[in-house]
Every structure is written in C-alpha cells, then in structure tokens.
Coordinates of C-alpha atoms in Angstrom, one line a residue:
M24 CA 87.7 116.0 64.9
D25 CA 87.9 114.1 68.0
E26 CA 90.3 115.4 70.6
I27 CA 93.0 113.0 71.0
E28 CA 93.5 112.0 74.8
P29 CA 97.0 112.0 76.2
K30 CA 98.4 108.7 76.6
K31 CA 98.1 107.8 80.2
K32 CA 101.4 107.0 82.2
Y33 CA 101.5 104.0 84.0
I34 CA 103.8 102.8 87.1
T35 CA 105.8 100.0 86.4
W36 CA 106.3 97.4 88.9
Q37 CA 109.9 97.9 89.0
V38 CA 109.4 101.6 89.8
L39 CA 106.9 100.8 92.4
A40 CA 109.3 98.4 94.0
L41 CA 111.9 100.8 94.5
M42 CA 109.4 103.7 95.9
D43 CA 108.1 101.0 98.4
F44 CA 112.1 100.1 99.2
V45 CA 112.9 103.6 100.3
T46 CA 109.9 103.5 102.8
V47 CA 110.4 100.0 104.1
I48 CA 114.1 99.8 105.0
G49 CA 117.1 102.3 105.5
F50 CA 120.6 102.6 106.7
D51 CA 119.6 103.7 110.3
D52 CA 117.3 100.4 110.1
I53 CA 120.3 98.5 110.0
I54 CA 122.0 100.4 112.9
Y55 CA 119.2 100.3 115.3
N56 CA 118.8 96.7 115.2
F57 CA 122.7 96.1 115.2
Q58 CA 122.8 97.6 118.5
N59 CA 120.3 95.5 119.8
Q60 CA 121.7 92.3 118.7
G61 CA 125.1 92.7 117.4
M62 CA 126.4 90.2 114.5
A63 CA 123.6 88.1 115.8
V64 CA 121.1 90.4 113.8
V65 CA 122.1 88.7 110.6
F66 CA 120.6 85.5 111.9
S67 CA 117.4 87.2 112.7
W68 CA 117.2 89.0 109.2
I69 CA 117.5 85.9 107.4
V70 CA 115.4 84.1 109.7
L71 CA 112.6 86.8 109.3
L72 CA 113.1 87.5 105.7
F73 CA 111.9 83.9 104.8
A74 CA 109.8 83.2 107.8
Y75 CA 107.8 86.7 108.0
V76 CA 108.9 89.3 105.5
L77 CA 108.7 87.2 102.4
P78 CA 104.9 86.0 103.5
Y79 CA 103.8 89.4 104.6
E80 CA 104.9 91.2 101.5
L81 CA 103.2 88.4 99.2
M82 CA 100.2 88.7 101.6
V83 CA 100.2 92.6 100.8
G84 CA 100.5 91.6 97.4
H85 CA 97.3 89.4 97.6
L86 CA 95.3 92.2 99.2
G87 CA 96.6 94.7 96.5
S88 CA 95.3 92.6 93.7
A89 CA 92.0 91.6 95.4
F90 CA 91.1 95.4 96.2
S91 CA 93.1 96.6 92.9
K92 CA 90.4 99.2 92.3
D93 CA 90.8 100.6 95.8
G94 CA 93.1 103.5 96.6
G95 CA 93.0 103.6 100.4
G96 CA 95.2 100.8 101.3
L97 CA 95.1 99.2 104.8
S98 CA 92.0 100.9 106.3
S99 CA 90.0 100.0 103.0
W100 CA 91.0 96.5 103.3
M101 CA 89.7 96.2 106.8
R102 CA 86.5 98.2 106.2
H103 CA 85.8 96.1 103.2
T104 CA 86.3 92.8 104.9
S105 CA 85.0 93.9 108.6
G106 CA 83.1 97.0 108.4
D107 CA 83.4 100.9 108.8
V108 CA 84.2 100.5 112.5
W109 CA 87.3 98.5 111.9
G110 CA 87.9 100.3 109.0
Y111 CA 88.2 103.7 111.2
L112 CA 89.9 101.8 114.2
T113 CA 92.5 100.6 111.5
A114 CA 93.0 104.1 110.2
W115 CA 93.1 105.6 113.3
C116 CA 96.0 103.4 114.6
Y117 CA 97.6 103.3 111.6
W118 CA 97.9 107.3 111.8
V119 CA 98.4 107.7 115.4
A120 CA 101.2 105.0 115.3
S121 CA 103.2 107.0 112.7
L122 CA 103.3 110.0 115.3
P123 CA 106.3 108.6 117.8
Y124 CA 108.1 107.9 114.6
L125 CA 107.5 111.8 113.1
V126 CA 108.9 112.9 116.5
D127 CA 111.9 110.3 116.3
V128 CA 112.3 111.9 112.6
A129 CA 112.6 115.4 114.4
N130 CA 115.0 114.1 116.5
S131 CA 117.2 112.9 113.7
M132 CA 116.9 116.0 112.1
V133 CA 118.1 118.0 115.2
V134 CA 121.1 115.2 115.3
S135 CA 121.9 115.5 111.5
F136 CA 122.0 119.5 111.6
F137 CA 124.4 119.0 114.8
W138 CA 126.9 116.9 112.6
I139 CA 126.6 119.2 109.7
I140 CA 127.6 122.1 111.7
M141 CA 129.9 120.8 114.3
G142 CA 131.1 117.6 112.4
N143 CA 130.9 115.5 115.5
G144 CA 128.5 113.6 117.7
N145 CA 129.1 115.2 120.9
I146 CA 125.6 116.6 121.2
E147 CA 125.2 115.5 124.9
D148 CA 128.1 118.0 125.6
K149 CA 127.0 120.8 123.9
L150 CA 122.8 120.7 124.3
S151 CA 120.9 120.2 127.3
R152 CA 117.8 117.8 127.3
A153 CA 115.5 120.9 127.3
T154 CA 117.2 122.5 124.5
F155 CA 117.1 119.3 122.4
A156 CA 113.4 118.8 123.2
L157 CA 112.7 122.2 122.1
L158 CA 114.5 122.1 119.1
T159 CA 112.7 118.7 118.0
A160 CA 109.4 120.4 119.0
A161 CA 110.4 123.6 117.1
I162 CA 110.8 121.4 113.8
T163 CA 107.7 119.3 114.3
I164 CA 105.4 122.3 114.7
L165 CA 107.2 124.3 112.0
F166 CA 106.7 121.3 109.6
I167 CA 102.9 120.9 111.0
F168 CA 102.0 124.2 109.9
F169 CA 104.0 125.4 107.3
Q170 CA 104.9 121.9 104.9
H171 CA 101.4 122.4 103.1
K172 CA 102.7 125.4 101.4
F173 CA 105.8 123.4 100.0
T174 CA 103.9 120.1 99.3
A175 CA 105.0 120.1 95.9
S176 CA 108.8 120.8 96.2
L177 CA 109.1 118.3 99.3
Q178 CA 107.7 115.7 97.1
I179 CA 110.7 116.2 94.7
L180 CA 113.0 116.3 98.0
S181 CA 111.5 113.0 99.0
I182 CA 112.2 111.5 96.0
V183 CA 115.9 113.1 95.8
G184 CA 116.4 112.5 99.4
G185 CA 115.1 108.8 99.1
G186 CA 116.9 107.9 96.1
A187 CA 120.5 109.5 97.4
M188 CA 119.6 107.5 100.7
F189 CA 119.5 104.3 98.9
I190 CA 122.5 104.9 96.7
M191 CA 124.6 105.9 99.9
T192 CA 123.5 102.6 101.7
I193 CA 124.5 100.6 98.5
L194 CA 127.8 102.7 98.5
F195 CA 128.4 101.7 102.1
V196 CA 128.1 97.8 101.6
L197 CA 129.9 97.9 98.1
M198 CA 132.9 100.1 99.6
T199 CA 133.0 97.8 102.7
F200 CA 133.6 94.8 100.8
A201 CA 136.2 96.4 98.5
G202 CA 138.2 97.4 101.5
L203 CA 138.1 93.7 102.9
F204 CA 139.2 92.4 99.5
N205 CA 142.1 95.0 100.0
G206 CA 143.0 93.6 103.4
A207 CA 141.0 96.0 105.7
P208 CA 140.8 94.6 109.2
I209 CA 137.2 93.4 110.5
A210 CA 136.5 95.1 113.9
T211 CA 134.1 92.2 115.3
Q212 CA 136.1 89.2 116.6
P213 CA 136.3 86.3 116.6
M214 CA 134.3 86.2 113.4
N215 CA 132.9 82.5 113.2
W216 CA 129.5 81.0 113.1
H217 CA 129.1 81.3 116.8
T218 CA 129.2 84.9 116.4
F219 CA 126.1 84.9 114.3
I220 CA 123.8 83.0 116.8
P221 CA 121.6 85.0 119.2
K222 CA 121.2 84.3 122.9
F223 CA 117.4 83.7 123.1
D224 CA 116.7 85.6 126.5
L225 CA 114.0 88.5 127.4
H226 CA 116.4 91.1 125.8
Y227 CA 116.6 89.3 122.3
F228 CA 112.7 88.7 122.0
S229 CA 112.2 92.7 123.2
T230 CA 114.1 93.5 120.4
I231 CA 111.9 91.7 117.7
G232 CA 109.3 94.4 117.6
L233 CA 112.0 96.8 116.1
L234 CA 112.7 94.3 113.6
I235 CA 109.6 94.3 112.4
F236 CA 109.3 98.0 112.4
A237 CA 112.4 98.3 110.5
M238 CA 110.8 95.8 107.8
N239 CA 107.2 96.8 107.6
G240 CA 105.6 99.2 105.5
A241 CA 105.2 97.5 102.3
E242 CA 101.3 98.5 102.3
L243 CA 102.1 102.4 102.0
V244 CA 102.2 102.1 98.4
A245 CA 98.7 100.0 97.8
P246 CA 96.9 103.2 96.8
Y247 CA 99.4 103.1 93.7
V248 CA 97.8 99.6 92.4
S249 CA 95.0 101.8 90.4
E250 CA 97.9 103.6 88.6
M251 CA 99.6 100.4 87.3
K252 CA 98.6 99.0 83.8
D253 CA 97.9 95.9 85.4
G254 CA 97.8 96.1 89.2
K255 CA 96.8 92.6 89.6
K256 CA 99.9 91.1 88.2
D257 CA 102.2 93.5 88.6
F258 CA 101.9 94.7 92.4
P259 CA 102.7 91.0 93.7
K260 CA 105.8 91.4 91.3
A261 CA 106.6 94.6 92.9
M262 CA 106.6 92.9 96.5
M263 CA 108.8 90.1 95.4
A264 CA 111.3 92.5 94.0
L265 CA 111.0 94.5 97.3
A266 CA 111.5 91.1 99.4
L267 CA 114.9 90.5 97.9
M268 CA 116.3 94.1 98.0
T269 CA 115.3 94.1 101.4
A270 CA 117.2 90.8 102.0
F271 CA 120.3 92.2 100.4
L272 CA 120.5 95.0 102.1
T273 CA 119.7 94.1 105.8
I274 CA 121.9 90.9 105.5
F275 CA 125.0 92.3 103.8
G276 CA 124.5 95.8 105.6
S277 CA 124.5 94.3 108.9
F278 CA 127.6 92.6 108.2
A279 CA 129.3 95.6 106.8
I280 CA 128.5 97.4 110.1
G281 CA 130.3 94.4 112.0
V282 CA 133.1 95.4 110.0
F283 CA 133.6 98.9 111.5
F284 CA 132.2 98.4 114.8
D285 CA 133.2 95.8 117.3
A286 CA 129.9 93.9 118.2
N287 CA 130.9 92.9 121.5
H288 CA 131.6 96.5 122.4
L289 CA 129.3 98.9 120.8
P290 CA 129.3 102.6 121.4
N291 CA 126.5 103.6 123.7
D292 CA 125.1 106.3 121.3
L293 CA 125.3 103.7 118.2
K294 CA 121.4 104.3 117.6
M295 CA 121.5 108.1 117.5
N296 CA 125.1 108.6 115.8
G297 CA 126.0 104.9 114.3
S298 CA 125.1 105.9 110.8
Y299 CA 127.4 109.1 111.0
Y300 CA 130.4 106.8 112.7
A301 CA 129.9 104.5 109.9
F302 CA 130.4 107.0 107.1
L303 CA 133.1 108.6 109.0
A304 CA 135.0 105.4 109.3
L305 CA 134.6 104.5 106.0
G306 CA 135.5 107.8 104.6
Q307 CA 138.9 107.5 106.8
Q308 CA 139.7 104.1 105.4
F309 CA 139.5 105.1 101.9
H310 CA 141.7 108.5 102.8
M311 CA 138.7 110.7 101.8
G312 CA 138.6 112.6 105.3
K313 CA 135.0 113.6 106.2
V314 CA 133.8 114.0 102.9
L315 CA 131.2 110.9 103.0
L316 CA 130.1 111.7 106.7
Y317 CA 129.1 115.5 105.4
I318 CA 127.4 113.9 102.2
F319 CA 125.7 111.5 104.4
A320 CA 124.4 114.2 106.9
V321 CA 123.2 116.5 104.4
T322 CA 121.5 113.6 102.4
Q323 CA 119.9 112.6 105.9
A324 CA 118.6 116.2 106.7
I325 CA 116.9 116.3 103.4
Y326 CA 115.6 113.0 103.3
M327 CA 114.0 113.3 106.8
G328 CA 112.8 116.7 106.5
A329 CA 111.0 115.7 103.3
Q330 CA 109.5 112.7 104.8
L331 CA 108.2 114.5 108.0
A332 CA 106.3 117.1 106.2
M333 CA 105.0 114.4 103.5
L334 CA 103.7 112.1 106.3
L335 CA 102.6 114.6 108.4
D336 CA 100.3 116.2 105.7
G337 CA 99.3 113.2 103.9
G338 CA 98.7 110.9 107.0
T339 CA 96.6 113.6 108.5
R340 CA 94.5 114.4 105.3
I341 CA 93.6 110.8 104.2
F342 CA 92.7 110.0 108.0
L343 CA 90.4 112.8 108.5
S344 CA 88.9 112.4 104.8
D345 CA 87.8 108.8 104.7
T346 CA 85.0 107.2 106.7
A347 CA 86.5 108.5 109.8
K348 CA 84.6 111.7 109.7
K349 CA 81.3 110.0 111.2
F350 CA 83.1 108.8 114.0
L351 CA 85.0 111.9 114.9
P352 CA 84.1 115.0 117.0
K353 CA 82.8 117.9 114.5
A354 CA 85.6 120.2 115.3
L355 CA 88.5 117.8 114.0
T356 CA 86.8 117.4 110.6
K357 CA 86.5 121.1 110.1
T358 CA 88.6 122.8 107.2
N359 CA 90.0 126.1 106.5
K360 CA 89.9 128.1 103.5
Q361 CA 92.6 126.1 101.6
G362 CA 90.4 123.0 102.5
L363 CA 93.2 121.6 105.1
P364 CA 92.0 120.2 108.3
I365 CA 93.4 122.6 110.7
N366 CA 92.0 121.3 114.0
G367 CA 93.4 118.0 112.8
Y368 CA 97.0 119.6 112.6
W369 CA 96.2 120.7 116.1
L370 CA 95.5 117.3 117.2
T371 CA 98.7 116.1 115.5
T372 CA 100.6 118.8 117.6
G373 CA 99.2 117.9 120.9
I374 CA 100.0 114.1 120.4
C375 CA 103.4 114.9 119.2
T376 CA 103.9 117.0 122.4
F377 CA 102.5 114.4 124.4
V378 CA 104.9 111.8 123.2
L379 CA 107.7 114.3 123.3
A380 CA 107.1 115.2 127.1
S381 CA 106.7 111.8 128.1
S382 CA 110.6 111.4 127.5
A383 CA 111.6 114.7 129.2
F384 CA 112.5 113.2 132.5
L385 CA 114.7 110.6 131.0
P386 CA 118.4 111.1 132.1
A387 CA 120.2 112.0 128.9
I388 CA 119.7 112.9 125.4
N389 CA 120.8 109.4 124.0
D390 CA 118.2 108.0 126.1
I391 CA 115.4 110.2 125.0
F392 CA 116.3 109.5 121.3
N393 CA 116.6 105.4 121.9
W394 CA 113.2 105.6 123.8
L395 CA 111.2 107.6 121.0
L396 CA 112.8 104.8 118.6
N397 CA 111.7 102.0 120.6
I398 CA 108.0 103.2 121.3
N399 CA 107.8 102.3 117.4
G400 CA 108.6 98.9 118.1
I401 CA 105.4 98.5 120.1
V402 CA 102.7 100.8 118.3
S403 CA 104.0 100.0 114.7
P404 CA 103.9 96.2 114.7
F405 CA 100.5 96.4 116.6
V406 CA 99.0 98.2 113.5
T407 CA 100.6 95.7 111.2
C408 CA 98.6 92.7 112.6
F409 CA 95.5 94.4 110.8
I410 CA 97.3 93.4 107.7
F411 CA 97.2 89.7 108.5
V412 CA 93.7 89.8 110.0
A413 CA 92.3 91.4 106.6
F414 CA 94.3 88.7 104.7
L415 CA 92.5 85.8 107.1
R416 CA 89.1 87.5 106.6
V417 CA 89.8 87.5 102.8
R418 CA 90.9 83.7 102.6
F419 CA 88.3 82.8 104.8
N420 CA 86.0 84.2 102.3
S421 CA 88.0 83.8 99.3
D422 CA 84.7 83.5 97.0
K423 CA 83.6 86.9 98.0
Y424 CA 86.7 88.7 97.5
P425 CA 88.4 86.9 94.3
S426 CA 92.2 88.0 93.5
E427 CA 94.0 87.4 90.2
Y428 CA 97.1 87.0 92.5
T429 CA 96.7 84.1 95.2
Y430 CA 99.1 83.8 97.9
I431 CA 99.5 80.0 98.6
K432 CA 96.6 78.6 96.6
N433 CA 96.0 75.9 99.2
K434 CA 93.5 77.5 101.4
P435 CA 94.1 75.4 104.8
W436 CA 98.0 76.4 104.5
A437 CA 97.2 80.0 103.6
I438 CA 95.3 80.2 106.6
I439 CA 98.1 78.8 108.8
V440 CA 100.7 81.0 107.4
G441 CA 98.4 83.9 108.0
F442 CA 97.9 83.1 111.7
W443 CA 101.7 82.4 111.9
C444 CA 102.4 85.7 110.7
L445 CA 100.0 87.4 112.8
L446 CA 101.3 85.5 116.1
I447 CA 104.8 86.8 115.2
T448 CA 103.6 90.2 115.3
A449 CA 101.5 90.1 118.4
L450 CA 104.2 88.5 120.1
G451 CA 106.6 91.3 118.6
T452 CA 104.4 94.1 119.9
I453 CA 104.1 92.5 123.4
F454 CA 107.8 91.5 124.1
S455 CA 108.6 95.3 122.8
I456 CA 107.1 96.8 125.9
F457 CA 110.1 95.8 127.9
P458 CA 112.8 98.4 127.5
Q459 CA 115.7 97.3 125.2
D460 CA 118.5 99.8 126.2
A461 CA 118.0 100.0 130.1
T462 CA 119.2 97.2 132.9
P463 CA 116.2 95.4 134.3
G464 CA 115.9 96.4 138.3
T465 CA 117.3 100.2 137.4
S466 CA 115.0 103.3 137.9
K467 CA 115.4 104.1 134.3
Y468 CA 114.2 100.4 133.0
T469 CA 110.9 101.1 135.3
H470 CA 110.6 104.4 134.1
E471 CA 110.7 103.3 130.5
L472 CA 108.5 100.3 131.2
I473 CA 105.8 102.4 132.7
L474 CA 106.2 105.0 129.5
N475 CA 105.8 102.4 127.2
V476 CA 102.6 101.0 128.6
V477 CA 101.2 104.5 129.4
V478 CA 102.0 106.2 125.9
S479 CA 101.1 102.9 123.9
V480 CA 97.4 102.6 125.8
S481 CA 97.1 106.4 125.4
L482 CA 97.6 106.9 121.6
M483 CA 95.6 103.7 121.0
G484 CA 92.9 104.5 123.4
L485 CA 92.0 108.0 122.1
G486 CA 90.9 106.5 119.1
V487 CA 88.4 104.7 121.0
I488 CA 87.2 108.0 122.9
L489 CA 86.8 110.2 120.0
P490 CA 83.9 108.4 118.4
L491 CA 82.2 108.1 121.8
I492 CA 82.3 112.1 121.8
A493 CA 81.3 112.3 118.3
K494 CA 78.1 110.1 119.3
Y495 CA 77.2 112.4 122.0
Q496 CA 77.8 115.4 119.8
R497 CA 75.1 113.7 117.4
K498 CA 72.7 112.5 119.9
K499 CA 72.6 116.2 121.6
N500 CA 72.1 117.9 118.0
S501 CA 69.1 115.3 117.6
L502 CA 67.6 116.3 121.1
N503 CA 68.3 120.1 120.4
K504 CA 66.4 119.5 116.8
N505 CA 63.6 117.7 118.6
G506 CA 63.3 120.0 121.4

C-alpha cells in the first residue's frame, strides 16, 4: 500500500501581505519622518504612495511572478537578468546596507530597555556617549555570536513581536480618532490645508531617502513565492494588499502623531523617544497612566531583539551561501562544525563596529541615534535601485522573461514608469547625503556630511575590493600548483 504523503501547506496571499507589512512599515517609521517634515509628511506619503510605492510594489509582484520558481529574491533577479557579477554586487550591497540599520536596531534596544527600567526618556542625563556606544556594541556582538543557538525561538518571537507591533500601531490610530470624537484637542495648530503643504527646499529633498527607506522592503518576502499555491497570481495580490495597508497606516498614523505633537515645535529627541512619548500621551488621555507606554516598550524590545537576530543570521548565511562564494576570499566562506560562516560573523562585527565608531565623535547620544538612522536613507534606497534595474531588464526582454502577472501591459509605458521609479530612488539617495538634523554651516553639519560620504563609500566599496582579493588568491594558488 502506497504511503500517503501529507498535504502540503501553502502560504496564502493574505498571510504573505501581513508578513511583508511587518517588515515594510512600522510605528517608528512614521515618527522618524514626522520629525523630518511635520504635518507636510501626510502630503509626501500620499504622493509617494501613488507615484512610487504602488508601482514599486507591483513591479516586485511582476518580478516575483517572472521568477516564481527562484527563491533568492533580488540578488537572483539581478543574476538572471544581468549575470553573476551583478548578482554578487546586489547581494553584497543588499546585505551590507542592512548593517547600519542593525546597529540602529541595537541602539533602539538600549533605548527601549532604558524606558522599561526608568520609565522616562532621560537617557542623555543618565548615560554617557561612551556607555551608550558600548551597550549598543555589546548587544550587537551578543546577538551575532549567540543568536544561531536560539533561531527557532526567535522566529516565534519575531512573529509575536511583529504582530504585537502591528496591533499597537493600529490601536494608536484608532484610539487617537476615538479621542478626537470625544473632544480631545489637536496639538498642531492651525490645522488647515496649508499645514500639509511642504516647503520644497534642500532639507525637504534630503528627507526623501528616509521616506523611501521607510516604505521599501517588499522584496524581502520574494523567496516565499515558491511556497504559495499559485505564486504567479497570488504574489501580486499580496503586493496590492500591502500597498493599501501601507497607505492607511502612513497617512492616518502621521495625522494621529500631529494630534499629540505640535508639528511646528517638535521635541529634539522625537526620533529617539517619540514613539514612547506618543503612547505615554495616549495613555494619559484615556486615564491609563503609563500602562500603554510599558506595553509598547516591552513590545519594542522583543520585536527589535528578534529582528536583530533574524536579520543578522539570515542575511549573513544567504549572502555567503549564494554565488557570492567565488567572489569572496576563501577565509570568509569558511564554516564551523555547525555549518555557520564564522568568519562572516567576524566581518559583520567589524563592519558594525566601524559604523558605530564613526558616530562616536558626534556631540550627543541623540545625534548618534539620528545619524545612524539617517545613514539608512542613503544606503537603503541605493540598493532599491537594483529592483528597478531588474524590472527594466525584464521588460526590455519580455520574451525572454515571461510572467503570468504583467505590471502595465503596454511595454513603453512600463519602461517609462520603471525609469521614473529608478530616478526618484537615485535622487533620494543622492539628496540624503546632506544631513537632516543639523544646521548648514555648523561643525556638526560638516562632520555628518563627511561621515555620510565616507561610510557610504566604504560600505559599498568593500564589496568591490573583496572580489579582487579572491581573484588574487585564485591566481596565487594556480601559480603554486603549476610551480
């Protein structure tokens, strides 16, 4: 009698959309960009959602459909369309661009623990810059070298923490509007159409990169296409649902922030402590004291910890296990008894230490936090450019790369939209080089500008140097064998 095979469980497009939503947008993303643009960020969200985010996510849907049997995501798309070298460079840039964010996540964990223990945001008064940096480094190194032992439990924590963060964000929006219906005041005044119109200057354009950083990441779930029952049709559906959820949260979430904070006079430490201030204010409005604050702080700590561990392990393994091997020095591909790329973890530690050390001479903890966050507005959009390059390559060669789902069936229009998104992303990357939280002409502005250039070039440039070392090693080994 034949053994009956267990029925395979598929991921539905609804579940995939929720999984992706957790990685794409969060409450902190709304806070960061609100400090940059105030209530005008509502205008920016709306314009970008229709002119950029929706096309971007549907292009990801098209690529996911075209390469539905390939689980490698963006680096695989570039490898298929542009060759192994570009596949490697994409994988490197995608991985290394995540490291400033990982350091920023470790920073956020320090801040969340401080709020849990102290119940306030006076971290500047209690910790020196050196102590803050050491705690951040300790958390990063701890997770790099011990998270592989707890991967299974951290996957569960990631789901729990991510789901809880999603619920907390929706709860904040709903409770804010409930308060308004009961007569709660609006902090931002005047609240009229002019309040939502941005001032289109250098500062505004320098913040576009962080907006893109907040909304990108849809391609992270591309490897799950192969686990869907009908990935070619269902993956694009998940991207459409993701766009709708992103629209709801960014637009109404930003307005809700403006209810509690005067957009014309924002706290200087809003990026670092704004999420906690918001839930503290919400709890006080509903006579709940600090209950919501502590629930959010614990949720933040769990979610950030799980995210830090999962991204460190997954990113390092995927990068070092793909075609990147032949482009890397032999030592980096070495694995230990557990099959883990131990030297790859050392490389991760070194790069994270470099990024953290680069911020050490900034004048205050708040400046360190803000700069580490803002550097993501440079490197992350830069990597997103590869998505549009892959899409353009696919559309220029549509016969070679058939797709059941086609984003814009008219080929010339599809190419125009692809170039448009590439242009917006590239400009966002370039303008983000200019510091957002410092006044032009000051020493802090100059320092941050130099750091932005040096760190960005160093992170991306290392990816070019490593293949040269690998090539030299192969040449040396060949000479030794022949000699």
